[in-house]
Amino acid sequence: MTVSGAVTEPATGTASGTPADPAARRLPLVLRNRRFGAVWAAQVLTQAAGRMFQVGTVWWLVGYAADADRGLASGAFLAVSTLPAVALAPLVAALIARRPHRTVLGASAALAGLVALGTAGWTYAGTPPMAVAYGAALLLAGCQAVFDPCLTTSVPELVKDADIETATGFELSTQSLAGLAGGLLGPLVVDTAGPAGVVAGCAGAYLLAASLIGATRFPAPAAPAAHAPAADSPAPDAPAPAGDAPGRARPLRRILSELPFIRRVLLCFAAANVFTTAVFVVMPLYTRTVLNADGSTVAALEAALGAGTLVGSFTGGRLPGAPTAVGAGCLVLMAAALGLPGLAAGHAAALGAMAVAGWCVGVIGVRFVALFQRLVPAGDRPGFFAVMQALLGATFPVSSLVFGLLGDHLPARTLCLVQAIGVLPVAAALWWTGRREPDGPEAAAAPQEDPAPAAQPIGDVR
């Protein structure tokens, strides 16, 4: 959602554009604010590289490296790729709180670039064992698990308060854009240049992102609004004093105990994730064993999923109805889309199914993140959203391993039907959750205008 009214450069702003210049106001935020634009470009590069590595390696395992156990191999790889975001959440939160954000962003991108560069050199010298691919996935995912939340935390430092919502919209919609680009390139590069080409491309993207961060000078953190700026405020990139911490956040258990409606919704999404995120294992297997196609088909399916998510993100706010009713309807539609390739095998059915499933993910993301923003108290939001992502992300390793194992014993078309059947009870549970509180939080939280593209509560894997 575009912030109405005149938007200007931050008080600590860059030399780009003048607040009084009407032409400057009409420019997108990433062009008006060069500092934020550079960090946003670094985000695009790191997320696209991570997605390209994931999708490319999964296709390499399914299409070239693995044989009888290709389902388990690809499922275990995706599980490894998502574990750091869940397992390291407390350590990442502490690191971001104690260290300068520019240092954390630059170091994580540079380390990812060095890991990818070393893996590329090993791969060019000879075919490495699969353990190298798994180890690289673990390290790269760990770096991304640090980079992404640190960037989100850094937004208020980089833009003025009036631009925060616009900046957040750029940041969150980038996840879909970068995922689309990376998912499209990964299988194509594997078919043309092998796994070494994928890892080399990732190394270049990570190192370029680190260079952009290194060339960007972050401003000093703004003083709290209730107090005048201190004369001895820390210099740019200086860590905050130990006692200068933000207000204490309440324990998440207490937050959720006061919000039973949100607790039930989160449980519904966690259950849905077990079946919806399995698409990243099922679709490569389906391409290989049912369509007998190459990496270009995997790339097309990834592109259809990403494009559908983008469209859903921008149109979800226009759908009438309460969030639980819209969400339940989208889950039913998603179940039909996921099951379609199992009933009618073919390229067109698979492409259409991915586009519709992506649209449902985008709609659900917009409606429910906006609902949570309105219902969760402002002081509780940082902890709530961090734990929400960890809770929903924790289901992805389980989904990857379970459907990977099933993929070695069941046909891919059957797996599509298993996904569809698994989503339907969750849709019913979400609908019933809304029916239990028809005059509750949803009525008070009805959107007044289209929300900005938001992170997806289900199906968001980076």
CSV table of C-alpha atoms in Angstrom, one decimal:
chain,number,residue,atom,x,y,z
A,1,MET,CA,0.0,0.0,0.0
A,2,THR,CA,1.4,3.4,-1.0
A,3,VAL,CA,1.5,5.8,1.9
A,4,SER,CA,-0.8,8.8,1.1
A,5,GLY,CA,0.5,12.3,1.3
A,6,ALA,CA,4.0,13.7,0.7
A,7,VAL,CA,6.7,11.3,1.5
A,8,THR,CA,10.2,12.7,2.0
A,9,GLU,CA,13.8,11.6,2.5
A,10,PRO,CA,14.7,10.5,6.1
A,11,ALA,CA,16.0,13.2,8.4
A,12,THR,CA,19.2,11.3,8.4
A,13,GLY,CA,18.7,10.9,4.7
A,14,THR,CA,20.9,10.6,1.7
A,15,ALA,CA,21.9,13.1,-0.9
A,16,SER,CA,19.4,11.7,-3.4
A,17,GLY,CA,16.4,13.8,-4.1
A,18,THR,CA,15.1,16.8,-2.3
A,19,PRO,CA,12.0,16.5,-0.2
A,20,ALA,CA,10.5,19.6,-1.7
A,21,ASP,CA,11.0,18.4,-5.2
A,22,PRO,CA,7.6,17.0,-6.5
A,23,ALA,CA,9.4,14.9,-9.1
A,24,ALA,CA,11.4,13.3,-6.3
A,25,ARG,CA,8.2,12.5,-4.4
A,26,ARG,CA,6.8,10.6,-7.4
A,27,LEU,CA,9.8,8.3,-7.6
A,28,PRO,CA,9.7,4.9,-6.0
A,29,LEU,CA,11.2,4.7,-2.5
A,30,VAL,CA,14.2,2.6,-3.7
A,31,LEU,CA,15.1,5.5,-6.1
A,32,ARG,CA,14.4,8.4,-3.7
A,33,ASN,CA,16.3,6.8,-0.8
A,34,ARG,CA,19.6,5.5,-2.2
A,35,ARG,CA,20.6,4.0,1.2
A,36,PHE,CA,17.4,1.9,1.3
A,37,GLY,CA,17.7,1.1,-2.4
A,38,ALA,CA,21.1,-0.4,-2.0
A,39,VAL,CA,20.0,-2.6,1.0
A,40,TRP,CA,16.9,-3.6,-0.9
A,41,ALA,CA,19.0,-4.6,-3.9
A,42,ALA,CA,21.2,-6.7,-1.6
A,43,GLN,CA,18.1,-8.4,-0.3
A,44,VAL,CA,17.0,-9.3,-3.9
A,45,LEU,CA,20.4,-10.7,-4.6
A,46,THR,CA,20.7,-12.9,-1.5
A,47,GLN,CA,17.2,-14.2,-1.6
A,48,ALA,CA,17.4,-15.0,-5.4
A,49,ALA,CA,20.7,-16.7,-4.9
A,50,GLY,CA,19.4,-18.8,-2.0
A,51,ARG,CA,16.3,-19.8,-4.0
A,52,MET,CA,18.4,-20.6,-7.1
A,53,PHE,CA,20.6,-22.8,-5.0
A,54,GLN,CA,17.7,-24.7,-3.4
A,55,VAL,CA,15.7,-25.3,-6.6
A,56,GLY,CA,18.7,-26.0,-8.7
A,57,THR,CA,20.2,-28.5,-6.3
A,58,VAL,CA,16.8,-30.3,-5.8
A,59,TRP,CA,16.5,-30.7,-9.6
A,60,TRP,CA,20.1,-31.9,-9.8
A,61,LEU,CA,19.4,-34.5,-7.1
A,62,VAL,CA,16.1,-35.6,-8.7
A,63,GLY,CA,17.3,-35.5,-12.3
A,64,TYR,CA,20.9,-36.4,-12.2
A,65,ALA,CA,22.6,-37.4,-8.9
A,66,ALA,CA,20.1,-39.5,-6.9
A,67,ASP,CA,18.7,-42.8,-8.3
A,68,ALA,CA,16.3,-44.9,-6.3
A,69,ASP,CA,16.1,-42.6,-3.3
A,70,ARG,CA,15.6,-39.3,-5.1
A,71,GLY,CA,12.6,-38.4,-3.0
A,72,LEU,CA,14.4,-38.9,0.3
A,73,ALA,CA,17.5,-37.1,-1.1
A,74,SER,CA,15.6,-34.0,-2.2
A,75,GLY,CA,13.4,-34.0,0.9
A,76,ALA,CA,16.3,-34.2,3.3
A,77,PHE,CA,18.1,-31.4,1.3
A,78,LEU,CA,15.1,-29.1,1.7
A,79,ALA,CA,14.8,-30.0,5.4
A,80,VAL,CA,18.4,-29.1,5.9
A,81,SER,CA,17.9,-25.8,4.1
A,82,THR,CA,15.2,-24.7,6.5
A,83,LEU,CA,16.5,-25.9,9.8
A,84,PRO,CA,18.7,-22.9,10.6
A,85,ALA,CA,15.9,-20.3,10.5
A,86,VAL,CA,14.1,-22.3,13.2
A,87,ALA,CA,17.0,-23.7,15.3
A,88,LEU,CA,19.0,-20.4,15.4
A,89,ALA,CA,16.1,-18.0,16.1
A,90,PRO,CA,17.2,-17.2,19.7
A,91,LEU,CA,20.8,-16.7,18.7
A,92,VAL,CA,20.0,-14.6,15.7
A,93,ALA,CA,17.7,-12.3,17.8
A,94,ALA,CA,20.5,-11.8,20.3
A,95,LEU,CA,23.1,-11.1,17.6
A,96,ILE,CA,20.9,-8.5,15.9
A,97,ALA,CA,20.2,-6.8,19.2
A,98,ARG,CA,23.9,-6.5,20.1
A,99,ARG,CA,25.7,-5.8,16.9
A,100,PRO,CA,25.5,-3.0,14.4
A,101,HIS,CA,23.0,-4.0,11.7
A,102,ARG,CA,25.3,-3.0,8.8
A,103,THR,CA,28.0,-5.2,10.2
A,104,VAL,CA,25.6,-8.2,10.6
A,105,LEU,CA,24.2,-7.8,7.1
A,106,GLY,CA,27.5,-7.4,5.4
A,107,ALA,CA,29.2,-10.2,7.3
A,108,SER,CA,26.4,-12.7,6.6
A,109,ALA,CA,26.3,-11.9,2.9
A,110,ALA,CA,30.1,-12.1,2.6
A,111,LEU,CA,30.3,-15.4,4.5
A,112,ALA,CA,27.6,-16.9,2.2
A,113,GLY,CA,29.6,-15.7,-0.8
A,114,LEU,CA,32.7,-17.3,0.5
A,115,VAL,CA,30.9,-20.6,1.2
A,116,ALA,CA,29.4,-20.6,-2.3
A,117,LEU,CA,32.7,-19.7,-3.8
A,118,GLY,CA,34.5,-22.6,-2.1
A,119,THR,CA,31.7,-25.0,-3.0
A,120,ALA,CA,31.9,-23.8,-6.7
A,121,GLY,CA,35.6,-24.4,-6.8
A,122,TRP,CA,35.2,-27.9,-5.4
A,123,THR,CA,32.5,-28.7,-7.9
A,124,TYR,CA,34.5,-27.4,-10.8
A,125,ALA,CA,37.5,-29.5,-9.7
A,126,GLY,CA,35.4,-32.7,-9.6
A,127,THR,CA,32.0,-34.0,-8.6
A,128,PRO,CA,31.8,-33.6,-4.8
A,129,PRO,CA,29.9,-36.0,-2.6
A,130,MET,CA,26.3,-35.2,-1.7
A,131,ALA,CA,27.4,-34.3,1.8
A,132,VAL,CA,29.1,-31.2,0.4
A,133,ALA,CA,25.8,-30.0,-1.1
A,134,TYR,CA,24.0,-30.6,2.2
A,135,GLY,CA,26.7,-28.9,4.2
A,136,ALA,CA,26.7,-25.9,1.8
A,137,ALA,CA,22.9,-25.7,2.1
A,138,LEU,CA,23.1,-25.7,5.9
A,139,LEU,CA,25.7,-22.8,5.9
A,140,LEU,CA,24.0,-20.7,3.3
A,141,ALA,CA,20.6,-21.1,5.0
A,142,GLY,CA,22.3,-20.1,8.3
A,143,CYS,CA,23.6,-16.9,6.7
A,144,GLN,CA,20.2,-16.1,5.2
A,145,ALA,CA,18.5,-16.8,8.6
A,146,VAL,CA,20.7,-13.9,10.0
A,147,PHE,CA,20.4,-11.6,7.0
A,148,ASP,CA,16.6,-11.5,6.6
A,149,PRO,CA,15.5,-10.6,10.1
A,150,CYS,CA,18.3,-8.1,10.4
A,151,LEU,CA,17.2,-6.3,7.3
A,152,THR,CA,13.6,-6.2,8.6
A,153,THR,CA,14.9,-4.7,11.9
A,154,SER,CA,17.0,-2.2,10.0
A,155,VAL,CA,14.1,-0.6,8.0
A,156,PRO,CA,13.3,2.1,10.6
A,157,GLU,CA,17.0,3.2,10.5
A,158,LEU,CA,17.0,3.5,6.7
A,159,VAL,CA,13.7,5.4,6.0
A,160,LYS,CA,11.6,8.0,7.6
A,161,ASP,CA,8.6,7.0,9.7
A,162,ALA,CA,6.2,8.0,7.0
A,163,ASP,CA,8.0,5.6,4.6
A,164,ILE,CA,8.1,2.5,6.8
A,165,GLU,CA,5.0,0.9,5.4
A,166,THR,CA,6.1,1.5,1.8
A,167,ALA,CA,9.6,0.1,2.7
A,168,THR,CA,8.0,-2.9,4.3
A,169,GLY,CA,5.9,-3.5,1.2
A,170,PHE,CA,9.0,-3.4,-1.0
A,171,GLU,CA,10.8,-5.8,1.4
A,172,LEU,CA,8.1,-8.4,1.7
A,173,SER,CA,7.1,-8.4,-2.0
A,174,THR,CA,10.7,-8.9,-2.8
A,175,GLN,CA,10.5,-12.4,-1.3
A,176,SER,CA,8.1,-13.4,-4.1
A,177,LEU,CA,10.1,-11.6,-6.8
A,178,ALA,CA,13.4,-13.1,-5.7
A,179,GLY,CA,11.9,-16.5,-5.3
A,180,LEU,CA,10.4,-16.3,-8.8
A,181,ALA,CA,13.8,-15.3,-10.3
A,182,GLY,CA,15.8,-17.9,-8.4
A,183,GLY,CA,13.3,-20.7,-9.0
A,184,LEU,CA,13.3,-19.9,-12.7
A,185,LEU,CA,17.1,-19.8,-13.1
A,186,GLY,CA,18.1,-22.7,-10.9
A,187,PRO,CA,16.9,-25.7,-13.0
A,188,LEU,CA,17.8,-23.9,-16.3
A,189,VAL,CA,21.4,-23.3,-15.1
A,190,VAL,CA,21.7,-26.9,-13.9
A,191,ASP,CA,20.7,-28.3,-17.3
A,192,THR,CA,23.2,-26.0,-19.1
A,193,ALA,CA,26.1,-25.5,-16.7
A,194,GLY,CA,25.6,-28.2,-14.1
A,195,PRO,CA,25.6,-27.7,-10.3
A,196,ALA,CA,28.9,-25.8,-10.5
A,197,GLY,CA,27.3,-23.1,-12.6
A,198,VAL,CA,24.5,-22.7,-10.0
A,199,VAL,CA,26.9,-22.3,-7.1
A,200,ALA,CA,29.2,-19.9,-9.0
A,201,GLY,CA,26.2,-17.7,-9.8
A,202,CYS,CA,25.2,-17.7,-6.2
A,203,ALA,CA,28.7,-16.8,-5.1
A,204,GLY,CA,28.7,-13.8,-7.4
A,205,ALA,CA,25.2,-12.6,-6.1
A,206,TYR,CA,26.2,-13.0,-2.4
A,207,LEU,CA,29.5,-11.1,-2.9
A,208,LEU,CA,27.8,-8.3,-4.8
A,209,ALA,CA,25.3,-8.0,-2.0
A,210,ALA,CA,28.0,-7.8,0.5
A,211,SER,CA,29.7,-5.0,-1.5
A,212,LEU,CA,26.5,-3.0,-1.7
A,213,ILE,CA,26.1,-3.3,2.1
A,214,GLY,CA,29.7,-2.3,2.6
A,215,ALA,CA,29.3,0.8,0.4
A,216,THR,CA,26.2,1.9,2.3
A,217,ARG,CA,26.6,4.1,5.4
A,218,PHE,CA,23.9,3.4,7.9
A,219,PRO,CA,22.7,6.4,10.0
A,220,ALA,CA,22.8,6.4,13.8
A,221,PRO,CA,19.6,4.9,15.4
A,222,ALA,CA,17.0,7.6,16.0
A,223,ALA,CA,16.4,8.7,19.5
A,224,PRO,CA,13.0,7.7,21.1
A,225,ALA,CA,10.3,10.1,20.3
A,226,ALA,CA,9.6,11.0,24.0
A,227,HIS,CA,13.1,12.2,24.6
A,228,ALA,CA,15.5,14.7,22.9
A,229,PRO,CA,18.4,13.1,21.1
A,230,ALA,CA,21.3,12.7,23.4
A,231,ALA,CA,24.4,14.8,22.8
A,232,ASP,CA,26.6,11.7,23.0
A,233,SER,CA,24.5,9.5,20.7
A,234,PRO,CA,26.5,6.7,19.2
A,235,ALA,CA,28.2,7.1,15.9
A,236,PRO,CA,27.0,5.2,12.8
A,237,ASP,CA,27.4,1.5,13.2
A,238,ALA,CA,28.3,1.8,16.9
A,239,PRO,CA,26.7,-0.9,19.0
A,240,ALA,CA,24.1,0.3,21.5
A,241,PRO,CA,25.2,0.3,25.1
A,242,ALA,CA,24.2,-2.8,27.0
A,243,GLY,CA,21.6,-1.0,29.1
A,244,ASP,CA,20.1,0.9,26.2
A,245,ALA,CA,17.7,-1.9,25.1
A,246,PRO,CA,14.2,-1.3,23.8
A,247,GLY,CA,11.2,-1.8,26.0
A,248,ARG,CA,10.8,-5.3,27.4
A,249,ALA,CA,8.7,-7.6,25.3
A,250,ARG,CA,6.2,-9.8,27.1
A,251,PRO,CA,6.6,-13.6,26.9
A,252,LEU,CA,4.9,-15.0,23.8
A,253,ARG,CA,3.0,-17.5,25.9
A,254,ARG,CA,1.3,-14.6,27.7
A,255,ILE,CA,0.6,-12.8,24.4
A,256,LEU,CA,-1.0,-15.9,22.9
A,257,SER,CA,-3.0,-16.7,26.0
A,258,GLU,CA,-4.7,-13.4,25.7
A,259,LEU,CA,-5.4,-13.9,21.9
A,260,PRO,CA,-7.0,-17.4,21.6
A,261,PHE,CA,-8.4,-16.6,18.2
A,262,ILE,CA,-4.9,-15.9,16.8
A,263,ARG,CA,-3.5,-19.0,18.5
A,264,ARG,CA,-6.1,-21.2,16.8
A,265,VAL,CA,-5.4,-19.5,13.4
A,266,LEU,CA,-1.7,-20.1,13.7
A,267,LEU,CA,-2.3,-23.8,14.5
A,268,CYS,CA,-4.4,-24.0,11.4
A,269,PHE,CA,-1.6,-22.5,9.3
A,270,ALA,CA,1.0,-24.8,10.8
A,271,ALA,CA,-1.1,-27.8,9.9
A,272,ALA,CA,-1.7,-26.5,6.4
A,273,ASN,CA,2.0,-26.0,5.9
A,274,VAL,CA,2.7,-29.7,6.3
A,275,PHE,CA,0.8,-30.3,3.1
A,276,THR,CA,1.2,-27.1,1.1
A,277,THR,CA,5.0,-26.7,1.3
A,278,ALA,CA,5.4,-30.3,0.1
A,279,VAL,CA,4.9,-28.9,-3.4
A,280,PHE,CA,8.6,-28.2,-3.5
A,281,VAL,CA,9.4,-31.9,-3.2
A,282,VAL,CA,6.4,-33.2,-5.2
A,283,MET,CA,6.7,-31.0,-8.3
A,284,PRO,CA,10.3,-32.0,-9.2
A,285,LEU,CA,9.4,-35.6,-8.7
A,286,TYR,CA,6.3,-35.1,-10.8
A,287,THR,CA,8.3,-33.4,-13.6
A,288,ARG,CA,10.8,-36.3,-13.6
A,289,THR,CA,8.5,-39.3,-13.3
A,290,VAL,CA,5.2,-38.2,-14.8
A,291,LEU,CA,6.0,-35.5,-17.3
A,292,ASN,CA,9.4,-36.9,-18.2
A,293,ALA,CA,10.6,-33.4,-18.7
A,294,ASP,CA,13.7,-31.4,-18.0
A,295,GLY,CA,14.7,-28.4,-15.9
A,296,SER,CA,12.9,-25.9,-18.1
A,297,THR,CA,9.6,-27.5,-16.9
A,298,VAL,CA,10.6,-27.2,-13.3
A,299,ALA,CA,11.5,-23.6,-13.9
A,300,ALA,CA,8.1,-22.9,-15.5
A,301,LEU,CA,6.3,-24.5,-12.6
A,302,GLU,CA,8.3,-22.4,-10.1
A,303,ALA,CA,7.6,-19.3,-12.2
A,304,ALA,CA,3.9,-20.0,-12.3
A,305,LEU,CA,3.8,-20.5,-8.5
A,306,GLY,CA,5.8,-17.2,-8.0
A,307,ALA,CA,3.7,-15.2,-10.4
A,308,GLY,CA,0.5,-16.5,-8.8
A,309,THR,CA,1.7,-15.4,-5.4
A,310,LEU,CA,2.5,-11.9,-6.6
A,311,VAL,CA,-0.9,-11.5,-8.2
A,312,GLY,CA,-2.5,-12.8,-5.0
A,313,SER,CA,-0.5,-10.4,-2.9
A,314,PHE,CA,-1.8,-7.4,-4.8
A,315,THR,CA,-5.4,-8.5,-5.2
A,316,GLY,CA,-6.1,-10.2,-1.8
A,317,GLY,CA,-7.1,-7.0,-0.1
A,318,ARG,CA,-10.0,-6.5,-2.6
A,319,LEU,CA,-11.8,-9.7,-1.8
A,320,PRO,CA,-14.9,-9.3,0.3
A,321,GLY,CA,-15.5,-11.2,3.5
A,322,ALA,CA,-13.9,-11.9,6.9
A,323,PRO,CA,-10.3,-13.2,6.8
A,324,THR,CA,-11.2,-16.7,8.1
A,325,ALA,CA,-13.9,-17.0,5.4
A,326,VAL,CA,-11.5,-15.9,2.7
A,327,GLY,CA,-8.7,-18.0,4.0
A,328,ALA,CA,-10.9,-21.2,4.2
A,329,GLY,CA,-12.2,-20.6,0.7
A,330,CYS,CA,-8.6,-20.2,-0.6
A,331,LEU,CA,-7.5,-23.4,1.2
A,332,VAL,CA,-10.3,-25.3,-0.5
A,333,LEU,CA,-9.3,-23.8,-3.9
A,334,MET,CA,-5.7,-24.6,-3.1
A,335,ALA,CA,-6.6,-28.2,-2.3
A,336,ALA,CA,-8.4,-28.5,-5.7
A,337,ALA,CA,-5.3,-27.0,-7.4
A,338,LEU,CA,-2.8,-29.3,-5.7
A,339,GLY,CA,-5.0,-32.3,-6.5
A,340,LEU,CA,-5.5,-31.5,-10.2
A,341,PRO,CA,-2.1,-32.8,-11.5
A,342,GLY,CA,-2.9,-36.1,-9.7
A,343,LEU,CA,-6.2,-36.4,-11.6
A,344,ALA,CA,-5.2,-35.0,-15.0
A,345,ALA,CA,-1.5,-35.4,-15.8
A,346,GLY,CA,-0.1,-32.9,-18.2
A,347,HIS,CA,2.0,-29.7,-18.5
A,348,ALA,CA,-1.0,-27.4,-18.7
A,349,ALA,CA,-2.7,-28.9,-15.6
A,350,ALA,CA,0.5,-28.6,-13.6
A,351,LEU,CA,1.2,-25.0,-14.7
A,352,GLY,CA,-2.4,-24.0,-14.0
A,353,ALA,CA,-2.4,-25.7,-10.6
A,354,MET,CA,0.8,-23.9,-9.5
A,355,ALA,CA,-0.5,-20.5,-10.6
A,356,VAL,CA,-3.8,-21.0,-8.7
A,357,ALA,CA,-2.0,-22.3,-5.6
A,358,GLY,CA,0.4,-19.4,-5.6
A,359,TRP,CA,-2.5,-16.9,-5.9
A,360,CYS,CA,-4.1,-18.5,-2.8
A,361,VAL,CA,-0.9,-18.2,-0.9
A,362,GLY,CA,-0.6,-14.5,-1.8
A,363,VAL,CA,-4.2,-13.8,-0.8
A,364,ILE,CA,-3.9,-15.6,2.6
A,365,GLY,CA,-0.7,-13.8,3.3
A,366,VAL,CA,-2.1,-10.3,2.8
A,367,ARG,CA,-5.3,-10.9,4.7
A,368,PHE,CA,-3.9,-12.6,7.7
A,369,VAL,CA,-0.7,-10.6,8.2
A,370,ALA,CA,-2.8,-7.4,8.0
A,371,LEU,CA,-5.2,-9.0,10.6
A,372,PHE,CA,-2.3,-9.8,12.9
A,373,GLN,CA,-0.9,-6.3,12.6
A,374,ARG,CA,-4.3,-5.0,13.8
A,375,LEU,CA,-4.9,-7.5,16.6
A,376,VAL,CA,-1.5,-7.9,18.2
A,377,PRO,CA,-0.5,-5.0,20.5
A,378,ALA,CA,2.3,-2.8,19.0
A,379,GLY,CA,4.8,-3.7,21.8
A,380,ASP,CA,4.3,-7.4,21.2
A,381,ARG,CA,4.6,-7.5,17.4
A,382,PRO,CA,8.4,-8.0,17.1
A,383,GLY,CA,8.4,-11.1,19.3
A,384,PHE,CA,5.1,-12.3,17.8
A,385,PHE,CA,6.1,-12.2,14.2
A,386,ALA,CA,9.5,-13.7,14.9
A,387,VAL,CA,8.0,-16.7,16.6
A,388,MET,CA,5.2,-16.9,14.0
A,389,GLN,CA,7.8,-17.3,11.3
A,390,ALA,CA,9.7,-19.9,13.4
A,391,LEU,CA,6.5,-21.9,14.1
A,392,LEU,CA,5.4,-22.0,10.5
A,393,GLY,CA,8.9,-22.6,9.3
A,394,ALA,CA,9.3,-25.6,11.7
A,395,THR,CA,6.7,-27.5,9.7
A,396,PHE,CA,8.8,-27.4,6.5
A,397,PRO,CA,11.5,-29.9,7.5
A,398,VAL,CA,8.8,-32.3,8.6
A,399,SER,CA,6.9,-31.9,5.4
A,400,SER,CA,10.1,-32.3,3.2
A,401,LEU,CA,11.2,-35.5,5.0
A,402,VAL,CA,7.7,-37.1,5.1
A,403,PHE,CA,6.9,-36.4,1.5
A,404,GLY,CA,10.4,-37.2,0.4
A,405,LEU,CA,10.1,-40.6,2.0
A,406,LEU,CA,6.6,-41.1,0.5
A,407,GLY,CA,8.0,-40.1,-2.9
A,408,ASP,CA,10.2,-43.2,-3.0
A,409,HIS,CA,7.2,-45.5,-2.4
A,410,LEU,CA,4.2,-43.8,-3.9
A,411,PRO,CA,3.7,-42.3,-7.4
A,412,ALA,CA,3.9,-38.6,-7.7
A,413,ARG,CA,0.3,-38.3,-8.8
A,414,THR,CA,-0.8,-40.0,-5.6
A,415,LEU,CA,1.3,-37.5,-3.6
A,416,CYS,CA,-0.6,-34.7,-5.3
A,417,LEU,CA,-3.9,-36.2,-4.1
A,418,VAL,CA,-2.5,-36.7,-0.5
A,419,GLN,CA,-1.7,-33.0,-0.4
A,420,ALA,CA,-5.2,-32.0,-1.5
A,421,ILE,CA,-6.9,-34.3,1.0
A,422,GLY,CA,-4.7,-33.1,3.8
A,423,VAL,CA,-5.5,-29.4,3.2
A,424,LEU,CA,-9.3,-29.9,3.3
A,425,PRO,CA,-9.7,-30.6,7.1
A,426,VAL,CA,-7.6,-27.5,7.8
A,427,ALA,CA,-9.9,-25.4,5.7
A,428,ALA,CA,-12.8,-26.6,7.7
A,429,ALA,CA,-11.1,-25.9,10.9
A,430,LEU,CA,-10.2,-22.3,9.9
A,431,TRP,CA,-13.8,-21.7,8.8
A,432,TRP,CA,-15.1,-23.0,12.1
A,433,THR,CA,-12.6,-20.8,14.0
A,434,GLY,CA,-14.2,-17.7,12.3
A,435,ARG,CA,-17.7,-19.0,13.0
A,436,ARG,CA,-17.0,-19.3,16.7
A,437,GLU,CA,-16.4,-15.6,17.0
A,438,PRO,CA,-18.6,-13.9,14.3
A,439,ASP,CA,-18.6,-10.6,16.3
A,440,GLY,CA,-15.1,-10.9,17.6
A,441,PRO,CA,-11.7,-9.6,16.3
A,442,GLU,CA,-12.4,-10.0,12.6
A,443,ALA,CA,-15.3,-7.5,12.6
A,444,ALA,CA,-13.1,-4.9,14.4
A,445,ALA,CA,-10.2,-5.6,12.1
A,446,ALA,CA,-11.9,-5.2,8.7
A,447,PRO,CA,-9.4,-3.5,6.4
A,448,GLN,CA,-10.1,0.0,5.4
A,449,GLU,CA,-7.9,-0.1,2.3
A,450,ASP,CA,-5.8,-2.5,0.4
A,451,PRO,CA,-3.0,-3.8,2.6
A,452,ALA,CA,0.6,-3.9,1.2
A,453,PRO,CA,2.0,-7.2,-0.1
A,454,ALA,CA,2.9,-9.2,3.0
A,455,ALA,CA,4.9,-12.3,4.0
A,456,GLN,CA,2.9,-15.4,3.4
A,457,PRO,CA,1.7,-17.3,6.5
A,458,ILE,CA,1.7,-20.5,4.5
A,459,GLY,CA,3.9,-21.7,1.7
A,460,ASP,CA,6.7,-19.1,2.2
A,461,VAL,CA,10.0,-20.9,1.9
A,462,ARG,CA,13.2,-19.0,1.0
